[in-house]
JSON list of C-alpha atoms in Angstrom, two decimals:
[
{"chain": "A", "resi": 1, "resn": "ALA", "atom": "CA", "xyz": [-7.55, 7.88, -19.46]},
{"chain": "A", "resi": 2, "resn": "LEU", "atom": "CA", "xyz": [-5.93, 7.69, -16.05]},
{"chain": "A", "resi": 3, "resn": "PRO", "atom": "CA", "xyz": [-3.12, 10.20, -15.51]},
{"chain": "A", "resi": 4, "resn": "ILE", "atom": "CA", "xyz": [0.48, 9.38, -14.75]},
{"chain": "A", "resi": 5, "resn": "TYR", "atom": "CA", "xyz": [1.73, 10.54, -11.38]},
{"chain": "A", "resi": 6, "resn": "PHE", "atom": "CA", "xyz": [5.31, 11.52, -10.47]},
{"chain": "A", "resi": 7, "resn": "ILE", "atom": "CA", "xyz": [7.09, 9.55, -13.16]},
{"chain": "A", "resi": 8, "resn": "LYS", "atom": "CA", "xyz": [10.83, 10.13, -13.47]},
{"chain": "A", "resi": 9, "resn": "ASN", "atom": "CA", "xyz": [11.78, 12.57, -16.22]},
{"chain": "A", "resi": 10, "resn": "GLY", "atom": "CA", "xyz": [8.18, 12.62, -17.37]},
{"chain": "A", "resi": 11, "resn": "VAL", "atom": "CA", "xyz": [8.57, 9.15, -18.86]},
{"chain": "A", "resi": 12, "resn": "LEU", "atom": "CA", "xyz": [6.48, 6.12, -18.01]},
{"chain": "A", "resi": 13, "resn": "LYS", "atom": "CA", "xyz": [8.82, 3.12, -17.85]},
{"chain": "A", "resi": 14, "resn": "MET", "atom": "CA", "xyz": [6.19, 0.66, -16.81]},
{"chain": "A", "resi": 15, "resn": "SER", "atom": "CA", "xyz": [7.04, -3.01, -17.00]},
{"chain": "A", "resi": 16, "resn": "LEU", "atom": "CA", "xyz": [4.62, -4.31, -19.61]},
{"chain": "A", "resi": 17, "resn": "LYS", "atom": "CA", "xyz": [4.92, -7.80, -18.18]},
{"chain": "A", "resi": 18, "resn": "ASP", "atom": "CA", "xyz": [3.89, -6.59, -14.72]},
{"chain": "A", "resi": 19, "resn": "LYS", "atom": "CA", "xyz": [1.09, -4.47, -16.11]},
{"chain": "A", "resi": 20, "resn": "GLU", "atom": "CA", "xyz": [-0.28, -7.33, -18.18]},
{"chain": "A", "resi": 21, "resn": "LYS", "atom": "CA", "xyz": [-0.09, -9.65, -15.16]},
{"chain": "A", "resi": 22, "resn": "TRP", "atom": "CA", "xyz": [-2.07, -7.36, -12.87]},
{"chain": "A", "resi": 23, "resn": "ASP", "atom": "CA", "xyz": [-4.51, -6.17, -15.52]},
{"chain": "A", "resi": 24, "resn": "HIS", "atom": "CA", "xyz": [-5.33, -9.81, -16.20]},
{"chain": "A", "resi": 25, "resn": "LYS", "atom": "CA", "xyz": [-5.72, -10.51, -12.49]},
{"chain": "A", "resi": 26, "resn": "TYR", "atom": "CA", "xyz": [-8.15, -7.62, -12.02]},
{"chain": "A", "resi": 27, "resn": "GLU", "atom": "CA", "xyz": [-10.16, -8.00, -15.25]},
{"chain": "A", "resi": 28, "resn": "THR", "atom": "CA", "xyz": [-12.74, -10.18, -13.53]},
{"chain": "A", "resi": 29, "resn": "PRO", "atom": "CA", "xyz": [-15.85, -8.26, -12.43]},
{"chain": "A", "resi": 30, "resn": "GLU", "atom": "CA", "xyz": [-15.57, -9.75, -8.94]},
{"chain": "A", "resi": 31, "resn": "TYR", "atom": "CA", "xyz": [-13.38, -8.06, -6.36]},
{"chain": "A", "resi": 32, "resn": "ILE", "atom": "CA", "xyz": [-10.73, -10.68, -5.69]},
{"chain": "A", "resi": 33, "resn": "THR", "atom": "CA", "xyz": [-9.59, -9.05, -2.45]},
{"chain": "A", "resi": 34, "resn": "ASN", "atom": "CA", "xyz": [-13.23, -8.21, -1.58]},
{"chain": "A", "resi": 35, "resn": "LYS", "atom": "CA", "xyz": [-14.53, -4.71, -0.94]},
{"chain": "A", "resi": 36, "resn": "GLU", "atom": "CA", "xyz": [-13.80, -4.47, 2.77]},
{"chain": "A", "resi": 37, "resn": "PRO", "atom": "CA", "xyz": [-10.66, -2.70, 3.98]},
{"chain": "A", "resi": 38, "resn": "ALA", "atom": "CA", "xyz": [-7.76, -4.58, 5.54]},
{"chain": "A", "resi": 39, "resn": "LYS", "atom": "CA", "xyz": [-8.37, -5.68, 9.12]},
{"chain": "A", "resi": 40, "resn": "LEU", "atom": "CA", "xyz": [-5.49, -3.51, 10.32]},
{"chain": "A", "resi": 41, "resn": "LEU", "atom": "CA", "xyz": [-7.33, -0.43, 9.07]},
{"chain": "A", "resi": 42, "resn": "LYS", "atom": "CA", "xyz": [-10.71, -1.46, 10.43]},
{"chain": "A", "resi": 43, "resn": "ILE", "atom": "CA", "xyz": [-9.39, -2.35, 13.87]},
{"chain": "A", "resi": 44, "resn": "HIS", "atom": "CA", "xyz": [-7.48, 0.92, 14.19]},
{"chain": "A", "resi": 45, "resn": "SER", "atom": "CA", "xyz": [-9.91, 3.16, 12.32]},
{"chain": "A", "resi": 46, "resn": "ASP", "atom": "CA", "xyz": [-10.14, 5.42, 15.38]},
{"chain": "A", "resi": 47, "resn": "MET", "atom": "CA", "xyz": [-6.65, 6.67, 14.47]},
{"chain": "A", "resi": 48, "resn": "LEU", "atom": "CA", "xyz": [-7.92, 8.02, 11.16]},
{"chain": "A", "resi": 49, "resn": "ASN", "atom": "CA", "xyz": [-9.04, 11.59, 11.78]},
{"chain": "A", "resi": 50, "resn": "GLY", "atom": "CA", "xyz": [-9.87, 12.28, 8.14]},
{"chain": "A", "resi": 51, "resn": "LYS", "atom": "CA", "xyz": [-7.80, 15.46, 8.01]},
{"chain": "A", "resi": 52, "resn": "GLY", "atom": "CA", "xyz": [-5.69, 16.06, 4.93]},
{"chain": "A", "resi": 53, "resn": "SER", "atom": "CA", "xyz": [-4.51, 13.80, 2.15]},
{"chain": "A", "resi": 54, "resn": "ALA", "atom": "CA", "xyz": [-3.93, 10.06, 1.91]},
{"chain": "A", "resi": 55, "resn": "LEU", "atom": "CA", "xyz": [-1.89, 7.90, -0.44]},
{"chain": "A", "resi": 56, "resn": "ASP", "atom": "CA", "xyz": [-2.56, 4.21, -1.08]},
{"chain": "A", "resi": 57, "resn": "ILE", "atom": "CA", "xyz": [0.49, 2.55, -2.66]},
{"chain": "A", "resi": 58, "resn": "ALA", "atom": "CA", "xyz": [-0.13, -0.47, -4.92]},
{"chain": "A", "resi": 59, "resn": "SER", "atom": "CA", "xyz": [-3.82, -0.03, -4.19]},
{"chain": "A", "resi": 60, "resn": "GLY", "atom": "CA", "xyz": [-5.13, -2.79, -6.46]},
{"chain": "A", "resi": 61, "resn": "GLU", "atom": "CA", "xyz": [-8.93, -2.67, -6.52]},
{"chain": "A", "resi": 62, "resn": "GLY", "atom": "CA", "xyz": [-8.97, 0.21, -4.08]},
{"chain": "A", "resi": 63, "resn": "ARG", "atom": "CA", "xyz": [-10.59, -1.20, -0.95]},
{"chain": "A", "resi": 64, "resn": "ASN", "atom": "CA", "xyz": [-8.22, 0.62, 1.41]},
{"chain": "A", "resi": 65, "resn": "ALA", "atom": "CA", "xyz": [-8.16, 3.84, -0.58]},
{"chain": "A", "resi": 66, "resn": "VAL", "atom": "CA", "xyz": [-11.94, 3.96, -0.58]},
{"chain": "A", "resi": 67, "resn": "PHE", "atom": "CA", "xyz": [-12.01, 3.35, 3.17]},
{"chain": "A", "resi": 68, "resn": "ALA", "atom": "CA", "xyz": [-9.64, 6.29, 3.69]},
{"chain": "A", "resi": 69, "resn": "ALA", "atom": "CA", "xyz": [-11.93, 8.45, 1.56]},
{"chain": "A", "resi": 70, "resn": "GLU", "atom": "CA", "xyz": [-14.91, 7.33, 3.62]},
{"chain": "A", "resi": 71, "resn": "LYS", "atom": "CA", "xyz": [-13.00, 8.55, 6.68]},
{"chain": "A", "resi": 72, "resn": "GLY", "atom": "CA", "xyz": [-12.67, 11.97, 5.09]},
{"chain": "A", "resi": 73, "resn": "TYR", "atom": "CA", "xyz": [-9.23, 11.96, 3.47]},
{"chain": "A", "resi": 74, "resn": "GLU", "atom": "CA", "xyz": [-8.55, 13.32, 0.00]},
{"chain": "A", "resi": 75, "resn": "THR", "atom": "CA", "xyz": [-7.20, 10.05, -1.30]},
{"chain": "A", "resi": 76, "resn": "LEU", "atom": "CA", "xyz": [-4.86, 9.15, -4.13]},
{"chain": "A", "resi": 77, "resn": "ALA", "atom": "CA", "xyz": [-4.64, 5.49, -5.16]},
{"chain": "A", "resi": 78, "resn": "VAL", "atom": "CA", "xyz": [-1.70, 4.42, -7.32]},
{"chain": "A", "resi": 79, "resn": "ASP", "atom": "CA", "xyz": [-1.15, 1.10, -9.02]},
{"chain": "A", "resi": 80, "resn": "ILE", "atom": "CA", "xyz": [0.34, -0.42, -12.16]},
{"chain": "A", "resi": 81, "resn": "SER", "atom": "CA", "xyz": [-3.03, -1.87, -13.20]},
{"chain": "A", "resi": 82, "resn": "THR", "atom": "CA", "xyz": [-5.54, 0.22, -15.11]},
{"chain": "A", "resi": 83, "resn": "ASN", "atom": "CA", "xyz": [-8.17, -2.46, -14.49]},
{"chain": "A", "resi": 84, "resn": "GLY", "atom": "CA", "xyz": [-7.57, -2.39, -10.77]},
{"chain": "A", "resi": 85, "resn": "LEU", "atom": "CA", "xyz": [-7.92, 1.38, -10.58]},
{"chain": "A", "resi": 86, "resn": "GLU", "atom": "CA", "xyz": [-11.08, 1.36, -12.68]},
{"chain": "A", "resi": 87, "resn": "LYS", "atom": "CA", "xyz": [-12.56, -1.04, -10.14]},
{"chain": "A", "resi": 88, "resn": "ALA", "atom": "CA", "xyz": [-11.37, 1.28, -7.38]},
{"chain": "A", "resi": 89, "resn": "HIS", "atom": "CA", "xyz": [-13.36, 4.12, -8.97]},
{"chain": "A", "resi": 90, "resn": "ALA", "atom": "CA", "xyz": [-16.40, 1.87, -9.23]},
{"chain": "A", "resi": 91, "resn": "LEU", "atom": "CA", "xyz": [-16.10, 0.94, -5.56]},
{"chain": "A", "resi": 92, "resn": "ALA", "atom": "CA", "xyz": [-15.76, 4.60, -4.61]},
{"chain": "A", "resi": 93, "resn": "ASP", "atom": "CA", "xyz": [-18.92, 5.39, -6.57]},
{"chain": "A", "resi": 94, "resn": "GLU", "atom": "CA", "xyz": [-20.69, 2.54, -4.81]},
{"chain": "A", "resi": 95, "resn": "LYS", "atom": "CA", "xyz": [-19.65, 3.92, -1.42]},
{"chain": "A", "resi": 96, "resn": "GLY", "atom": "CA", "xyz": [-20.52, 7.49, -2.35]},
{"chain": "A", "resi": 97, "resn": "VAL", "atom": "CA", "xyz": [-17.00, 8.91, -2.13]},
{"chain": "A", "resi": 98, "resn": "THR", "atom": "CA", "xyz": [-14.42, 10.28, -4.54]},
{"chain": "A", "resi": 99, "resn": "ILE", "atom": "CA", "xyz": [-10.83, 9.16, -4.98]},
{"chain": "A", "resi": 100, "resn": "GLU", "atom": "CA", "xyz": [-8.08, 10.13, -7.39]},
{"chain": "A", "resi": 101, "resn": "THR", "atom": "CA", "xyz": [-6.28, 7.33, -9.21]},
{"chain": "A", "resi": 102, "resn": "CYS", "atom": "CA", "xyz": [-3.06, 7.28, -11.17]},
{"chain": "A", "resi": 103, "resn": "VAL", "atom": "CA", "xyz": [-1.32, 4.52, -13.10]},
{"chain": "A", "resi": 104, "resn": "VAL", "atom": "CA", "xyz": [2.31, 4.35, -11.99]},
{"chain": "A", "resi": 105, "resn": "ASP", "atom": "CA", "xyz": [5.27, 2.05, -12.32]},
{"chain": "A", "resi": 106, "resn": "LEU", "atom": "CA", "xyz": [6.38, 1.79, -8.73]},
{"chain": "A", "resi": 107, "resn": "ASP", "atom": "CA", "xyz": [9.89, 0.80, -9.84]},
{"chain": "A", "resi": 108, "resn": "ASN", "atom": "CA", "xyz": [10.34, 4.21, -11.49]},
{"chain": "A", "resi": 109, "resn": "TRP", "atom": "CA", "xyz": [8.17, 6.44, -9.37]},
{"chain": "A", "resi": 110, "resn": "GLU", "atom": "CA", "xyz": [9.08, 9.68, -7.65]},
{"chain": "A", "resi": 111, "resn": "ILE", "atom": "CA", "xyz": [6.73, 10.27, -4.76]},
{"chain": "A", "resi": 112, "resn": "LYS", "atom": "CA", "xyz": [6.17, 13.86, -3.73]},
{"chain": "A", "resi": 113, "resn": "GLN", "atom": "CA", "xyz": [7.84, 14.79, -0.45]},
{"chain": "A", "resi": 114, "resn": "ASN", "atom": "CA", "xyz": [5.97, 16.08, 2.61]},
{"chain": "A", "resi": 115, "resn": "ALA", "atom": "CA", "xyz": [2.65, 15.64, 0.82]},
{"chain": "A", "resi": 116, "resn": "PHE", "atom": "CA", "xyz": [0.53, 13.13, 2.74]},
{"chain": "A", "resi": 117, "resn": "ASP", "atom": "CA", "xyz": [-1.07, 12.88, 6.16]},
{"chain": "A", "resi": 118, "resn": "LEU", "atom": "CA", "xyz": [-1.74, 9.16, 5.75]},
{"chain": "A", "resi": 119, "resn": "ILE", "atom": "CA", "xyz": [0.10, 6.53, 3.70]},
{"chain": "A", "resi": 120, "resn": "LEU", "atom": "CA", "xyz": [-1.21, 3.02, 3.19]},
{"chain": "A", "resi": 121, "resn": "CYS", "atom": "CA", "xyz": [0.77, 0.11, 1.77]},
{"chain": "A", "resi": 122, "resn": "PHE", "atom": "CA", "xyz": [-0.60, -3.44, 1.85]},
{"chain": "A", "resi": 123, "resn": "ASN", "atom": "CA", "xyz": [0.78, -6.60, 0.27]},
{"chain": "A", "resi": 124, "resn": "PHE", "atom": "CA", "xyz": [3.51, -4.79, -1.63]},
{"chain": "A", "resi": 125, "resn": "LEU", "atom": "CA", "xyz": [7.24, -4.64, -1.03]},
{"chain": "A", "resi": 126, "resn": "ASP", "atom": "CA", "xyz": [9.81, -2.41, -2.70]},
{"chain": "A", "resi": 127, "resn": "ARG", "atom": "CA", "xyz": [12.62, -1.68, -0.29]},
{"chain": "A", "resi": 128, "resn": "GLN", "atom": "CA", "xyz": [14.00, 1.03, -2.57]},
{"chain": "A", "resi": 129, "resn": "ILE", "atom": "CA", "xyz": [11.04, 3.30, -1.86]},
{"chain": "A", "resi": 130, "resn": "PHE", "atom": "CA", "xyz": [11.13, 3.02, 1.95]},
{"chain": "A", "resi": 131, "resn": "PRO", "atom": "CA", "xyz": [13.00, 6.36, 2.24]},
{"chain": "A", "resi": 132, "resn": "ALA", "atom": "CA", "xyz": [10.61, 8.02, -0.22]},
{"chain": "A", "resi": 133, "resn": "ILE", "atom": "CA", "xyz": [7.60, 6.79, 1.77]},
{"chain": "A", "resi": 134, "resn": "LYS", "atom": "CA", "xyz": [8.98, 8.31, 4.97]},
{"chain": "A", "resi": 135, "resn": "ASN", "atom": "CA", "xyz": [9.81, 11.56, 3.22]},
{"chain": "A", "resi": 136, "resn": "ALA", "atom": "CA", "xyz": [6.33, 11.71, 1.72]},
{"chain": "A", "resi": 137, "resn": "LEU", "atom": "CA", "xyz": [4.72, 11.80, 5.17]},
{"chain": "A", "resi": 138, "resn": "LYS", "atom": "CA", "xyz": [3.97, 15.16, 6.67]},
{"chain": "A", "resi": 139, "resn": "SER", "atom": "CA", "xyz": [4.89, 15.80, 10.29]},
{"chain": "A", "resi": 140, "resn": "GLY", "atom": "CA", "xyz": [2.17, 14.19, 12.36]},
{"chain": "A", "resi": 141, "resn": "GLY", "atom": "CA", "xyz": [1.33, 11.81, 9.52]},
{"chain": "A", "resi": 142, "resn": "LEU", "atom": "CA", "xyz": [0.57, 8.12, 9.89]},
{"chain": "A", "resi": 143, "resn": "ILE", "atom": "CA", "xyz": [1.68, 5.09, 7.92]},
{"chain": "A", "resi": 144, "resn": "PHE", "atom": "CA", "xyz": [-0.11, 1.74, 7.87]},
{"chain": "A", "resi": 145, "resn": "TYR", "atom": "CA", "xyz": [2.10, -0.93, 6.29]},
{"chain": "A", "resi": 146, "resn": "GLU", "atom": "CA", "xyz": [1.40, -4.65, 6.06]},
{"chain": "A", "resi": 147, "resn": "THR", "atom": "CA", "xyz": [2.96, -7.30, 3.85]},
{"chain": "A", "resi": 148, "resn": "PHE", "atom": "CA", "xyz": [4.27, -10.85, 3.80]},
{"chain": "A", "resi": 149, "resn": "THR", "atom": "CA", "xyz": [7.22, -12.10, 5.84]},
{"chain": "A", "resi": 150, "resn": "ILE", "atom": "CA", "xyz": [9.75, -14.83, 5.24]},
{"chain": "A", "resi": 151, "resn": "ASP", "atom": "CA", "xyz": [7.49, -17.28, 7.08]},
{"chain": "A", "resi": 152, "resn": "TYR", "atom": "CA", "xyz": [5.08, -17.03, 4.13]},
{"chain": "A", "resi": 153, "resn": "LEU", "atom": "CA", "xyz": [7.55, -18.99, 2.01]},
{"chain": "A", "resi": 154, "resn": "LYS", "atom": "CA", "xyz": [6.29, -22.11, 3.76]},
{"chain": "A", "resi": 155, "resn": "TYR", "atom": "CA", "xyz": [2.85, -21.55, 2.24]},
{"chain": "A", "resi": 156, "resn": "SER", "atom": "CA", "xyz": [3.62, -20.07, -1.15]},
{"chain": "A", "resi": 157, "resn": "SER", "atom": "CA", "xyz": [5.90, -20.09, -4.18]},
{"chain": "A", "resi": 158, "resn": "PHE", "atom": "CA", "xyz": [7.09, -16.55, -3.44]},
{"chain": "A", "resi": 159, "resn": "LYS", "atom": "CA", "xyz": [10.73, -15.65, -3.93]},
{"chain": "A", "resi": 160, "resn": "ARG", "atom": "CA", "xyz": [12.65, -14.61, -0.82]},
{"chain": "A", "resi": 161, "resn": "GLU", "atom": "CA", "xyz": [13.23, -11.08, -2.12]},
{"chain": "A", "resi": 162, "resn": "TRP", "atom": "CA", "xyz": [9.46, -10.57, -2.29]},
{"chain": "A", "resi": 163, "resn": "VAL", "atom": "CA", "xyz": [9.02, -10.96, 1.47]},
{"chain": "A", "resi": 164, "resn": "LEU", "atom": "CA", "xyz": [10.23, -9.25, 4.62]},
{"chain": "A", "resi": 165, "resn": "GLU", "atom": "CA", "xyz": [12.85, -10.68, 6.93]},
{"chain": "A", "resi": 166, "resn": "HIS", "atom": "CA", "xyz": [11.92, -10.90, 10.59]},
{"chain": "A", "resi": 167, "resn": "ASN", "atom": "CA", "xyz": [11.74, -7.41, 12.14]},
{"chain": "A", "resi": 168, "resn": "GLU", "atom": "CA", "xyz": [12.78, -5.83, 8.83]},
{"chain": "A", "resi": 169, "resn": "LEU", "atom": "CA", "xyz": [9.74, -3.57, 8.61]},
{"chain": "A", "resi": 170, "resn": "LEU", "atom": "CA", "xyz": [10.20, -2.50, 12.22]},
{"chain": "A", "resi": 171, "resn": "HIS", "atom": "CA", "xyz": [13.83, -1.53, 11.62]},
{"chain": "A", "resi": 172, "resn": "ALA", "atom": "CA", "xyz": [13.09, 0.15, 8.27]},
{"chain": "A", "resi": 173, "resn": "PHE", "atom": "CA", "xyz": [10.77, 2.66, 9.94]},
{"chain": "A", "resi": 174, "resn": "SER", "atom": "CA", "xyz": [12.51, 2.83, 13.32]},
{"chain": "A", "resi": 175, "resn": "GLU", "atom": "CA", "xyz": [13.05, 6.60, 13.16]},
{"chain": "A", "resi": 176, "resn": "LEU", "atom": "CA", "xyz": [9.29, 7.04, 13.26]},
{"chain": "A", "resi": 177, "resn": "ARG", "atom": "CA", "xyz": [7.28, 6.57, 16.43]},
{"chain": "A", "resi": 178, "resn": "ILE", "atom": "CA", "xyz": [6.07, 2.97, 16.29]},
{"chain": "A", "resi": 179, "resn": "LEU", "atom": "CA", "xyz": [2.48, 2.80, 17.51]},
{"chain": "A", "resi": 180, "resn": "ASN", "atom": "CA", "xyz": [1.76, -0.82, 16.66]},
{"chain": "A", "resi": 181, "resn": "TYR", "atom": "CA", "xyz": [3.86, -3.69, 15.33]},
{"chain": "A", "resi": 182, "resn": "ARG", "atom": "CA", "xyz": [3.33, -7.42, 15.07]},
{"chain": "A", "resi": 183, "resn": "GLU", "atom": "CA", "xyz": [4.35, -10.45, 13.04]},
{"chain": "A", "resi": 184, "resn": "VAL", "atom": "CA", "xyz": [1.83, -13.21, 12.41]},
{"chain": "A", "resi": 185, "resn": "ASP", "atom": "CA", "xyz": [2.41, -16.78, 11.26]},
{"chain": "A", "resi": 186, "resn": "THR", "atom": "CA", "xyz": [-0.79, -18.78, 11.48]},
{"chain": "A", "resi": 187, "resn": "SER", "atom": "CA", "xyz": [-3.36, -20.53, 9.28]},
{"chain": "A", "resi": 188, "resn": "TYR", "atom": "CA", "xyz": [-1.23, -20.29, 6.15]},
{"chain": "A", "resi": 189, "resn": "LYS", "atom": "CA", "xyz": [-0.79, -16.56, 6.68]},
{"chain": "A", "resi": 190, "resn": "ALA", "atom": "CA", "xyz": [2.48, -14.87, 7.56]},
{"chain": "A", "resi": 191, "resn": "PHE", "atom": "CA", "xyz": [2.85, -11.12, 7.55]},
{"chain": "A", "resi": 192, "resn": "ALA", "atom": "CA", "xyz": [4.17, -8.11, 9.43]},
{"chain": "A", "resi": 193, "resn": "SER", "atom": "CA", "xyz": [1.96, -5.14, 10.33]},
{"chain": "A", "resi": 194, "resn": "LEU", "atom": "CA", "xyz": [3.17, -1.70, 11.30]},
{"chain": "A", "resi": 195, "resn": "ILE", "atom": "CA", "xyz": [1.50, 1.56, 12.27]},
{"chain": "A", "resi": 196, "resn": "ALA", "atom": "CA", "xyz": [3.87, 4.47, 12.75]},
{"chain": "A", "resi": 197, "resn": "LEU", "atom": "CA", "xyz": [3.70, 8.22, 13.31]},
{"chain": "A", "resi": 198, "resn": "LYS", "atom": "CA", "xyz": [6.04, 10.83, 11.91]},
{"chain": "A", "resi": 199, "resn": "GLN", "atom": "CA", "xyz": [6.79, 13.07, 14.85]},
{"chain": "A", "resi": 200, "resn": "ASN", "atom": "CA", "xyz": [6.07, 16.76, 14.61]},
{"chain": "A", "resi": 201, "resn": "ASP", "atom": "CA", "xyz": [9.12, 18.85, 13.90]},
{"chain": "A", "resi": 202, "resn": "PRO", "atom": "CA", "xyz": [10.49, 20.49, 17.05]}
]
């Protein structure tokens, strides 16, 4: 059984509806997001020095978590879907690396502070945990964050609260040192990408 990680008051308050939705999505043997890491990670892989620990939030089938492990990080992948995390383990085995996985309800999750040298978050948005994400980064730590923007509503049935406003991600992490930021709206894709560094304490 996969362990529970940083659940408030030791209680798992997972939304059964959400869990069933994502377990069903990931029950197919194929990797629906494929096995390659996100382009943002591949393009900027030279920033990943492999030192320390990494956290992949809403990791799904684990492609980005496994990539971080391949780069040398001790990697924790968290997601609501047991099926997704089982596939993440299988992908890690295939690539010859080890990752830790934990089933969490991200709506009721307490992330450990000052614990990670790298945090990854792709295609997931929960504004309530923005402060916790920043606090979870160690000094000198990096965050790679990419998810859909309001422009994606033209191409999908998403609700507005599920997507970022223009420049929202940039402002949300503005106290960090922004190394790379862009917003894309092309070919039925619309997303914001951010890479930021938590400055070393003076």
